[in-house]
Amino acid sequence: MKANSIVLVGAPDSGKTNYLGRLWAALRARQGRLAAPEIPPDIQYVEQTLEHLMHGDFAPRSDKSLAVSRHNFVVPVKRTDVSDVDGFSIVVPDVSGELWKSAVETFEISEEWMEQLQRSVGALLFVRVLSNQNVTPLDWVTAERLLKLHPAVEDESHKIPTQVMLCELLRFLEYTLQPCNEGTLPRVAIVVTAWDLLDAELRAAGPMAYLQTEYPLFVGKLADTERVEVKAFGVTIVGGDFEDQEFRTEFLENGDLQHAGHCVFELDDKIMEEADLTYPVAWLVEPLQKT
Amino acid sequence: MQEGCGRPECTVAQTGKCLLNNDPATCAEKIGTLVSLGDGELDIEAELTTRLEPPKVKPKFPSSFTLSPDETRNLMSERYCHVVGILGAPDAGKTACLVSLYLLLGRAKLDGFEFCDSRTLIAFEEIARGARRWDNGHIPEQMTSHTKLADERAAGYLHLRLRADATGQRVDLLLPDLPGEWTNTLIDNNRVDRLDFLKSADVLWIMLDGRNLIETASRMHAIHRARLLLQRVATFLSPVTPPVLLVITRLDLGKPAENTLEKLVDEAASLGIKLRIAHLASFADGAEIDAGTGISDLLLHTVSPKESLTKFWEDEEGRDGHRSVLRFRKLGATF
């Protein structure tokens, strides 16, 4: 069975782990574009993540037991919308936001990861709505203050703004992802997680409009890139926030993870909502299944 | 065979006697066994052929610090780039202008342009947070830091790719990040060896601190220095000087008098320089002028075809801007 490796890219706390857990549940539900007919040998990592979700919690960023079990998640999948296509495997290598953060800060990455990127057919690039890890760009007042600082004073508080981080990560993907057999551009799905935290107006405008508001540099780069094909998805993996006790209680008492959550995306200038949480991955591997 | 001692000052090897009166045969400081050279037991050839493993180097992505001249040349061979020559004394506001431009883009507030890409995003970020510092520790009433370059003789370039709203065209800008001292040494010592890239500039920004042109105590000297700079530039770039945008900074503190600026316009005209004046407020100390005022106009004039140099070959079919191959030139080469 052909193995297609996709890579999850994103800064710490961007929602990679929780999406992976929810993706596993969606693949098992076999109601989306992609389904996992069999249970792969090693599912400890995704099962641990799923356990958090089923208990009404998001997998915490600093969960050490998750870190220990973190390694490649290999799952054989089959497209459900086309009957005569062979199955294939999706390989999702272990994910660490710190690794990507460090790569942006130093431009360095381990040999193993560079090879992993070069082997990947596409990437999911994550950014989470309202994460306390998000960094806003400098403003004029702060910049003026920093420029006036005495040279001996180091600005310890500085962090790379999220939009710069996203631009750099996309640049790395442009540099490493290879075109498919027939010259089709590799795909990068931009996954805006915690989509449910936005107000109704922002949600109605769709993920690209949200990105434009928050990260204009990143959206400019997305529109300009010629080396990868991009599509933005707004994703809520359970349809609400477990911090909201009312939602959490309702979810635990009457909810069903397999029917919770959805993704939104733009199609023909319209914002579409889709219950299928495998869609971002199905879109990534779509060109490969055609060839 | 010889035996070694843990004390570096041990004299047994030279004199056979221990200064501490220890018996060399039973000394507690004695360590291991040293192989003496020349006793035939050392395989020199083998020692020489033993190679240390080189330290493992992690793979690197291309950096997004300032571009070197070589990297700039590569970019210019891919697509047409507008090279901007930026000159100005250390206090003129060059870095403040670049920082403010970057901040405008980061908040989508640059009228007439949208950000498309930059190969030097981290360099912009570093400059914006003042990570490039004065090298001599001078810190007068100064808004920006000096620019210290790794290679004293080469300029570092910042890259921006923007989309002009009016035309929809994408333009690539190369903006050198130079220390103001280079302008001073151009004026005072005619040092031009580091400024070769100006010969391929599409436009020059000559930055002047507006305060110096407003205050009576400094005005006369500021005009004098600006005139000298124009003359130096015209001589260096002879026979044709690119269009010059005379950028008067610190608009938030006021505009210089018209007759002050006329003196500089007249000077430029006498030298055959096409000059336009642009007013700029990179930061805003007052409430009336917004931070970044004037930067949009500065860019519009920079990339406007009207500002470009003499037509090498008049395009009668209106394809101006699309003939990248014909417009390619090497950095530092004259037209």
XYZ file of C-alpha atoms in Angstrom:
626
model
C 0.000 0.000 0.000
C 1.396 3.364 -1.015
C 2.345 5.581 1.910
C 1.793 9.307 1.697
C 3.474 11.306 4.365
C 1.895 14.553 5.432
C 3.426 16.857 7.948
C 1.773 18.897 10.682
C 3.401 22.280 11.029
C 2.654 24.965 13.574
C 3.945 26.842 16.564
C 3.323 25.529 20.096
C -0.358 25.579 21.097
C -1.600 25.872 17.540
C -3.922 22.861 17.826
C -1.988 20.139 15.995
C -2.334 17.382 18.596
C -6.034 17.885 19.242
C -6.792 17.942 15.527
C -4.858 14.705 15.065
C -6.898 13.024 17.807
C -10.138 14.251 16.302
C -8.999 13.209 12.809
C -8.475 9.690 14.106
C -12.055 9.640 15.435
C -13.323 10.950 12.083
C -11.402 8.295 10.163
C -12.890 5.615 12.408
C -16.403 7.002 11.951
C -16.063 6.247 8.218
C -18.520 8.947 7.271
C -16.136 11.463 5.714
C -14.125 11.560 2.529
C -11.408 9.464 4.134
C -11.952 6.433 6.321
C -9.742 3.998 8.202
C -11.177 0.530 7.615
C -8.572 -1.128 9.842
C -6.998 -0.260 13.146
C -3.289 0.405 12.695
C -0.827 -1.310 15.047
C 0.220 1.717 17.087
C -2.515 4.086 18.101
C -1.403 4.946 21.624
C -0.685 8.602 20.870
C -3.958 9.388 19.136
C -5.911 7.312 21.647
C -4.447 9.320 24.526
C -5.431 12.535 22.804
C -8.890 11.200 22.091
C -9.291 10.209 25.721
C -8.886 13.859 26.726
C -11.498 14.947 24.207
C -13.974 12.289 25.263
C -13.596 13.400 28.866
C -14.458 16.942 27.897
C -10.921 18.390 27.878
C -8.497 19.459 25.214
C -5.160 17.650 25.319
C -2.887 19.950 27.316
C 0.221 21.333 25.683
C 2.551 20.125 28.414
C 1.167 16.588 28.799
C 4.294 14.526 29.402
C 2.659 11.146 28.788
C 1.623 12.418 25.364
C 5.154 13.542 24.662
C 6.482 10.085 25.549
C 4.086 8.235 23.244
C 4.561 10.764 20.457
C 5.917 9.220 17.308
C 4.820 8.560 13.777
C 1.133 7.855 13.428
C 0.602 5.601 10.445
C -2.942 4.918 9.388
C -4.161 3.074 6.282
C -7.058 4.993 4.747
C -9.404 4.651 1.837
C -11.338 7.294 -0.038
C -15.043 6.801 0.473
C -16.206 8.950 -2.431
C -14.431 6.879 -5.102
C -14.956 3.144 -5.000
C -12.280 1.894 -7.370
C -9.279 3.644 -5.867
C -6.744 1.635 -3.904
C -6.193 2.456 -0.308
C -3.092 4.245 0.864
C -1.432 5.085 4.109
C -1.145 8.430 5.734
C 1.959 8.910 7.783
C 1.826 11.754 10.239
C 5.231 12.129 11.843
C 5.441 13.165 15.457
C 4.651 16.776 15.980
C 6.325 19.310 18.193
C 5.581 22.989 18.082
C 8.906 23.707 19.754
C 10.715 22.162 16.810
C 9.071 24.581 14.380
C 9.590 27.537 16.677
C 13.265 26.703 16.924
C 13.510 26.272 13.133
C 12.153 29.787 12.606
C 14.528 31.239 15.180
C 17.658 29.486 13.934
C 16.818 28.391 10.340
C 18.136 24.996 11.440
C 16.364 21.683 11.592
C 17.589 18.149 12.201
C 18.621 16.072 9.224
C 15.843 13.612 9.964
C 13.220 16.349 9.848
C 14.594 17.950 6.720
C 14.327 14.572 4.994
C 10.858 14.099 6.424
C 9.749 17.411 4.937
C 11.252 16.573 1.575
C 9.404 13.237 1.550
C 6.056 14.742 2.496
C 3.378 15.197 -0.119
C 1.773 18.106 1.659
C 1.388 19.883 4.945
C -1.206 21.110 7.371
C -0.124 24.502 8.707
C -1.871 25.346 11.984
C -2.734 28.608 13.658
C -5.088 28.825 16.625
C -7.620 31.568 17.191
C -7.026 33.513 20.424
C -4.143 31.358 21.645
C -2.257 33.046 24.446
C 0.877 31.975 22.598
C 0.026 34.198 19.622
C 2.281 37.241 19.332
C 1.014 40.508 17.869
C 3.310 42.596 15.664
C 5.199 45.537 17.112
C 3.445 48.880 17.182
C 5.051 52.264 16.603
C 5.177 53.211 20.265
C 6.981 50.004 21.249
C 9.279 50.107 18.227
C 10.233 53.706 18.990
C 10.956 52.779 22.598
C 13.062 49.770 21.548
C 15.018 51.820 19.045
C 15.798 54.374 21.727
C 17.023 51.770 24.227
C 20.608 51.893 25.253
C 22.623 49.422 23.167
C 23.617 47.459 26.256
C 19.973 46.787 27.071
C 18.697 43.615 25.507
C 15.028 43.318 24.854
C 14.310 39.982 26.511
C 10.587 40.198 26.010
C 10.730 40.037 22.256
C 9.124 37.134 20.477
C 8.682 36.628 16.789
C 5.173 37.777 15.823
C 2.823 34.970 14.825
C 2.376 36.301 11.304
C 6.134 36.355 10.758
C 6.336 32.812 12.138
C 3.616 31.689 9.703
C 5.341 33.382 6.753
C 8.608 31.700 7.630
C 7.015 28.271 8.067
C 5.309 28.619 4.691
C 8.663 29.644 3.212
C 10.228 26.475 4.631
C 7.455 24.406 3.063
C 7.920 26.160 -0.288
C 11.587 25.283 -0.045
C 11.178 21.621 0.853
C 7.923 20.171 -0.469
C 8.367 18.629 -3.885
C 5.935 18.732 -6.824
C 4.013 15.509 -7.470
C 4.785 13.114 -10.312
C 3.008 15.108 -12.978
C 4.316 18.440 -11.812
C 1.260 19.240 -9.700
C 2.123 21.693 -6.962
C 2.321 20.288 -3.442
C -0.574 21.390 -1.273
C -0.596 23.194 2.045
C -3.832 23.361 4.034
C -3.965 26.306 6.429
C -5.925 25.088 9.430
C -7.360 27.826 11.643
C -8.248 25.954 14.826
C -10.653 26.953 17.615
C -12.849 28.458 14.894
C -15.829 28.404 17.263
C -14.214 31.108 19.414
C -14.798 33.764 16.756
C -17.971 35.794 16.746
C -20.699 35.030 14.207
C -19.704 37.859 11.874
C -16.088 36.744 11.599
C -17.104 33.113 11.161
C -19.468 34.073 8.361
C -16.643 35.868 6.531
C -14.560 32.682 6.354
C -10.992 31.742 7.251
C -9.179 33.865 4.663
C -11.001 36.999 5.811
C -10.063 36.188 9.400
C -6.421 35.657 8.443
C -6.456 38.935 6.519
C -7.625 40.757 9.639
C -5.105 39.177 11.975
C -2.131 38.319 9.792
C -1.932 40.554 6.694
C 1.692 39.646 5.983
C 0.798 35.954 5.939
C -2.214 36.445 3.668
C -0.065 38.498 1.295
C 2.394 35.648 1.099
C -0.368 33.070 0.631
C -1.675 35.048 -2.335
C 1.788 35.406 -3.843
C 3.138 31.883 -3.489
C 3.752 30.038 -6.722
C 5.416 26.936 -5.320
C 2.584 25.447 -3.294
C -1.177 25.384 -3.623
C -2.933 26.664 -0.530
C -6.437 26.490 0.883
C -7.626 27.787 4.238
C -9.921 25.861 6.571
C -11.556 27.044 9.768
C -11.775 24.035 12.064
C -13.590 23.417 15.311
C -12.956 19.872 16.420
C -15.836 19.574 18.903
C -17.957 22.597 17.977
C -17.301 24.559 21.152
C -14.962 25.391 23.989
C -14.583 22.987 26.924
C -13.740 26.016 29.072
C -17.401 26.941 28.672
C -18.952 24.771 31.379
C -22.397 24.879 29.839
C -21.066 23.572 26.531
C -18.932 20.971 28.270
C -21.823 19.610 30.309
C -24.058 19.435 27.258
C -21.279 17.728 25.282
C -20.667 15.107 27.961
C -24.338 14.426 28.670
C -25.846 14.457 25.210
C -23.017 14.908 22.737
C -21.324 12.510 20.427
C -17.768 13.237 19.358
C -18.354 11.721 15.964
C -21.019 14.295 15.222
C -19.292 17.239 16.906
C -17.232 19.863 15.161
C -16.953 20.976 11.574
C -14.724 22.807 9.160
C -15.426 25.832 6.967
C -13.743 26.817 3.728
C -14.335 28.898 0.660
C -15.679 27.417 -2.544
C -16.689 29.505 -5.552
C -16.733 32.676 -3.440
C -19.084 31.094 -0.914
C -18.306 30.009 2.627
C -19.155 26.344 3.000
C -19.534 24.403 6.232
C -18.664 20.750 6.272
C -19.083 18.224 9.071
C -16.334 16.060 7.584
C -13.175 16.755 9.571
C -11.101 14.593 7.240
C -11.642 17.136 4.480
C -8.403 19.157 4.972
C -6.374 15.938 4.682
C -8.511 14.608 1.805
C -7.899 17.887 -0.035
C -4.134 17.538 0.551
C -3.888 14.077 -0.971
C -6.477 14.649 -3.725
C -3.985 15.291 -6.569
C -2.076 12.129 -5.667
C -5.137 9.970 -6.012
C -5.818 11.323 -9.476
C -2.434 10.288 -10.811
C 59.125 4.984 28.486
C 58.650 7.896 30.876
C 56.177 8.488 33.543
C 54.229 11.717 33.898
C 53.415 13.856 36.894
C 50.185 15.538 37.876
C 52.068 18.769 38.696
C 52.812 20.891 35.656
C 55.922 22.375 37.286
C 57.488 18.909 37.825
C 61.204 18.860 36.938
C 61.825 15.098 37.012
C 61.678 14.804 33.233
C 64.450 17.407 32.841
C 66.645 16.887 35.891
C 65.678 13.473 37.201
C 65.149 15.072 40.585
C 61.959 16.015 42.351
C 61.869 19.480 43.958
C 59.491 18.101 46.579
C 62.053 15.424 47.417
C 59.672 12.643 46.473
C 61.032 9.438 45.108
C 60.159 9.459 41.358
C 59.599 5.710 41.476
C 56.910 5.833 44.170
C 55.648 9.449 43.949
C 51.932 9.783 44.684
C 51.632 12.459 41.971
C 52.819 10.058 39.290
C 50.278 9.506 36.532
C 50.095 6.995 33.710
C 52.836 6.330 31.260
C 54.051 8.736 28.658
C 55.343 7.447 25.425
C 58.611 9.095 24.646
C 59.255 10.127 21.097
C 61.893 8.304 19.203
C 61.699 5.018 21.081
C 60.112 3.391 18.069
C 56.824 2.631 19.717
C 54.886 5.570 18.289
C 53.299 4.950 14.922
C 53.512 8.471 13.558
C 52.004 7.553 10.226
C 48.966 6.060 11.888
C 48.604 9.088 14.121
C 48.728 11.415 11.145
C 46.131 9.499 9.183
C 43.660 9.406 12.056
C 41.004 11.906 11.237
C 38.581 13.520 13.582
C 34.970 13.247 12.666
C 33.730 16.663 11.533
C 31.073 18.070 13.842
C 27.579 17.338 12.603
C 26.083 20.334 10.905
C 22.319 20.594 10.904
C 20.661 21.260 7.563
C 19.640 24.864 7.174
C 16.822 26.654 5.444
C 17.861 29.758 3.542
C 18.000 32.543 6.123
C 15.875 35.653 5.974
C 18.491 38.059 7.226
C 19.649 40.837 4.903
C 20.684 39.670 1.458
C 24.324 39.685 0.475
C 25.272 41.214 -2.890
C 25.510 37.674 -4.330
C 22.045 36.753 -3.105
C 20.775 40.041 -4.462
C 22.237 39.258 -7.860
C 20.457 35.891 -7.864
C 17.162 37.548 -7.093
C 17.715 40.176 -9.771
C 18.307 37.455 -12.321
C 14.903 35.943 -11.456
C 12.809 39.085 -11.711
C 13.048 42.806 -12.113
C 13.903 44.514 -8.848
C 13.713 48.199 -8.094
C 17.017 49.015 -6.433
C 16.787 51.987 -4.107
C 19.943 53.812 -3.102
C 19.480 55.208 0.396
C 21.863 57.884 1.602
C 21.772 60.092 4.640
C 23.782 61.124 7.672
C 23.589 58.962 10.829
C 20.681 60.924 12.328
C 18.700 61.392 9.155
C 16.021 58.767 9.859
C 16.898 56.024 7.363
C 16.332 53.100 9.712
C 13.244 54.720 11.244
C 11.789 54.939 7.743
C 12.421 51.251 7.040
C 10.986 50.260 10.420
C 7.866 52.343 9.919
C 7.381 50.884 6.443
C 7.574 47.387 7.915
C 5.121 48.238 10.691
C 2.654 49.688 8.172
C 2.789 46.477 6.150
C 2.404 44.330 9.262
C -0.917 46.024 9.993
C -2.063 46.405 6.385
C -1.970 50.180 6.723
C 0.226 51.102 3.783
C -2.060 52.989 1.399
C -1.767 51.844 -2.183
C 0.234 48.686 -1.520
C -0.189 45.212 -0.109
C 2.540 42.946 1.170
C 3.295 39.933 -1.021
C 6.562 38.560 0.236
C 9.945 39.328 1.705
C 13.099 37.273 1.671
C 14.403 39.280 4.604
C 11.505 39.165 7.023
C 13.625 38.342 10.065
C 16.003 41.173 9.160
C 13.066 43.595 9.195
C 11.979 42.153 12.520
C 15.482 42.599 13.947
C 15.747 46.170 12.773
C 12.289 46.985 14.108
C 13.161 45.818 17.595
C 16.456 47.637 17.620
C 18.528 44.481 17.578
C 21.097 46.248 15.448
C 22.891 48.575 17.803
C 25.219 51.487 17.732
C 28.725 50.196 17.481
C 30.488 52.920 19.409
C 28.077 53.212 22.239
C 26.965 56.695 21.214
C 23.357 57.155 22.084
C 22.352 60.752 21.526
C 18.748 61.827 21.154
C 18.404 59.136 18.592
C 15.460 57.251 17.262
C 17.284 54.450 15.585
C 20.374 52.421 15.919
C 23.380 52.468 13.691
C 23.670 49.753 11.169
C 26.677 47.574 11.706
C 27.441 45.255 8.865
C 29.347 42.016 9.037
C 31.279 42.913 5.928
C 32.459 46.461 6.210
C 32.661 46.843 2.463
C 29.351 45.401 1.384
C 25.813 46.612 1.742
C 23.126 44.357 3.229
C 19.850 44.482 1.357
C 16.297 44.272 2.549
C 13.779 42.800 0.154
C 10.099 43.544 -0.210
C 7.631 42.325 -2.780
C 4.531 44.483 -2.887
C 1.375 44.607 -4.931
C 0.382 48.063 -6.137
C -3.366 48.498 -5.666
C -3.723 50.880 -8.589
C -2.238 48.603 -11.215
C -2.319 45.190 -9.558
C 1.330 44.800 -10.525
C 3.804 43.246 -8.163
C 7.009 45.126 -7.567
C 10.193 43.933 -5.904
C 12.175 46.449 -3.927
C 15.756 46.127 -2.745
C 16.554 48.545 0.034
C 20.127 48.722 1.306
C 20.518 48.996 5.031
C 23.570 51.213 5.305
C 25.246 53.004 8.173
C 25.005 56.769 7.989
C 28.775 57.004 8.302
C 29.053 55.850 4.699
C 27.284 59.019 3.605
C 29.573 61.122 5.786
C 32.666 59.512 4.310
C 31.255 60.037 0.827
C 30.931 63.744 1.552
C 34.144 64.200 3.534
C 36.539 61.779 1.847
C 34.834 60.949 -1.438
C 34.909 57.306 -0.381
C 32.871 55.593 -3.075
C 34.289 52.072 -3.113
C 31.409 50.710 -1.008
C 28.731 52.502 -2.972
C 29.089 50.884 -6.368
C 25.556 49.538 -6.151
C 24.269 53.104 -6.522
C 25.199 52.871 -10.184
C 22.374 50.416 -10.754
C 19.851 52.159 -8.511
C 16.496 53.006 -10.052
C 16.058 55.865 -7.649
C 17.990 57.470 -4.808
C 16.479 58.409 -1.483
C 18.531 61.148 0.111
C 17.287 61.419 3.661
C 17.592 64.673 5.588
C 16.632 65.269 9.186
C 13.797 67.805 8.988
C 14.695 69.261 12.378
C 18.054 70.414 11.086
C 16.376 72.225 8.202
C 13.870 73.926 10.497
C 16.039 75.106 13.380
C 17.925 78.275 12.560
C 21.047 77.156 14.395
C 21.462 74.068 12.223
C 19.792 75.055 8.935
C 22.731 76.650 7.170
C 25.051 73.729 7.839
C 22.385 71.177 6.914
C 21.834 72.856 3.526
C 25.578 73.049 2.983
C 26.026 69.310 3.669
C 23.048 68.375 1.502
C 24.436 70.386 -1.396
C 27.789 68.697 -1.023
C 26.092 65.307 -0.999
C 24.190 66.094 -4.187
C 27.428 67.162 -5.856
C 29.278 64.064 -4.721
C 26.484 61.842 -5.980
C 26.278 63.621 -9.326
C 30.038 63.345 -9.810
C 30.167 59.689 -8.783
C 27.225 58.656 -10.933
C 28.135 60.822 -13.916
C 27.012 60.998 -16.672
C 23.467 60.159 -15.512
C 22.208 60.370 -11.959
C 19.042 58.396 -11.202
C 16.047 60.424 -10.064
C 16.485 61.604 -6.497
C 13.778 61.671 -3.871
C 14.840 64.148 -1.246
C 13.201 62.710 1.844
C 12.667 65.243 4.627
C 12.050 63.247 7.798
C 10.301 64.122 11.070
C 7.324 65.761 9.433
C 5.611 65.427 12.824
C 7.848 68.261 14.031
C 6.941 70.532 11.113
C 7.961 71.300 7.544
C 11.058 73.307 6.592
C 10.506 76.690 4.944
C 9.934 76.703 1.190
C 12.988 78.861 0.494
C 15.152 76.387 2.372
C 14.060 73.569 0.132
C 14.286 75.732 -2.998
C 18.007 76.050 -2.428
C 18.337 72.314 -2.665
C 16.033 72.068 -5.681
C 18.136 74.713 -7.438
C 21.322 72.848 -6.572
C 19.942 69.633 -8.025
C 18.764 71.403 -11.175
C 22.212 72.902 -11.702
C 23.674 69.400 -11.497
C 21.138 67.963 -13.914
C 19.491 65.871 -11.212
C 15.777 65.197 -11.408
C 14.676 65.851 -7.838
C 11.406 65.455 -6.018
C 10.780 66.300 -2.383
C 8.960 63.886 -0.082
C 7.975 64.593 3.517
C 7.955 61.785 6.017
C 6.937 61.076 9.606
C 8.190 57.600 10.446
C 7.031 57.910 14.036
C 4.573 60.421 15.422
C 5.374 62.459 18.482
C 2.436 64.807 18.071
C -1.250 64.071 17.697
C -1.747 65.689 14.308
C 0.443 63.515 12.124
C 0.009 59.761 12.002
C 3.030 57.492 12.243
C 4.098 56.413 8.784
C 2.746 59.510 7.019
C 4.416 60.015 3.659
C 5.783 56.489 3.247
C 3.075 55.476 0.816
C 3.829 58.499 -1.413
C 7.533 57.785 -1.183
C 6.969 54.260 -2.497
C 4.564 55.401 -5.199
C 7.201 57.792 -6.521
C 9.844 55.096 -6.202
C 8.093 52.497 -8.335
C 6.285 54.886 -10.647
C 7.476 54.465 -14.239
C 7.666 58.262 -14.487
C 10.487 58.250 -11.979
C 12.522 55.700 -13.867
C 15.715 56.523 -15.594
C 16.125 57.479 -19.220
C 14.391 55.120 -21.612
C 16.944 52.718 -22.884
C 14.634 51.675 -25.645
C 11.311 53.401 -26.047
C 8.514 50.850 -25.826
C 5.965 51.806 -28.392
C 3.705 48.879 -27.652
C 3.073 49.776 -24.037
C 4.663 46.695 -22.510
C 6.613 48.662 -19.998
C 7.255 46.642 -16.875
C 6.979 43.235 -18.511
C 10.274 43.114 -20.341
C 12.258 41.785 -17.443
C 14.937 40.178 -19.575
C 15.731 43.432 -21.303
C 15.711 45.259 -18.005
C 17.978 42.860 -16.167
C 21.283 44.291 -15.144
C 24.031 43.399 -12.784
C 24.177 45.077 -9.413
C 26.725 47.848 -9.563
C 26.723 48.021 -13.355
C 25.846 51.255 -15.023
C 23.059 51.514 -17.532
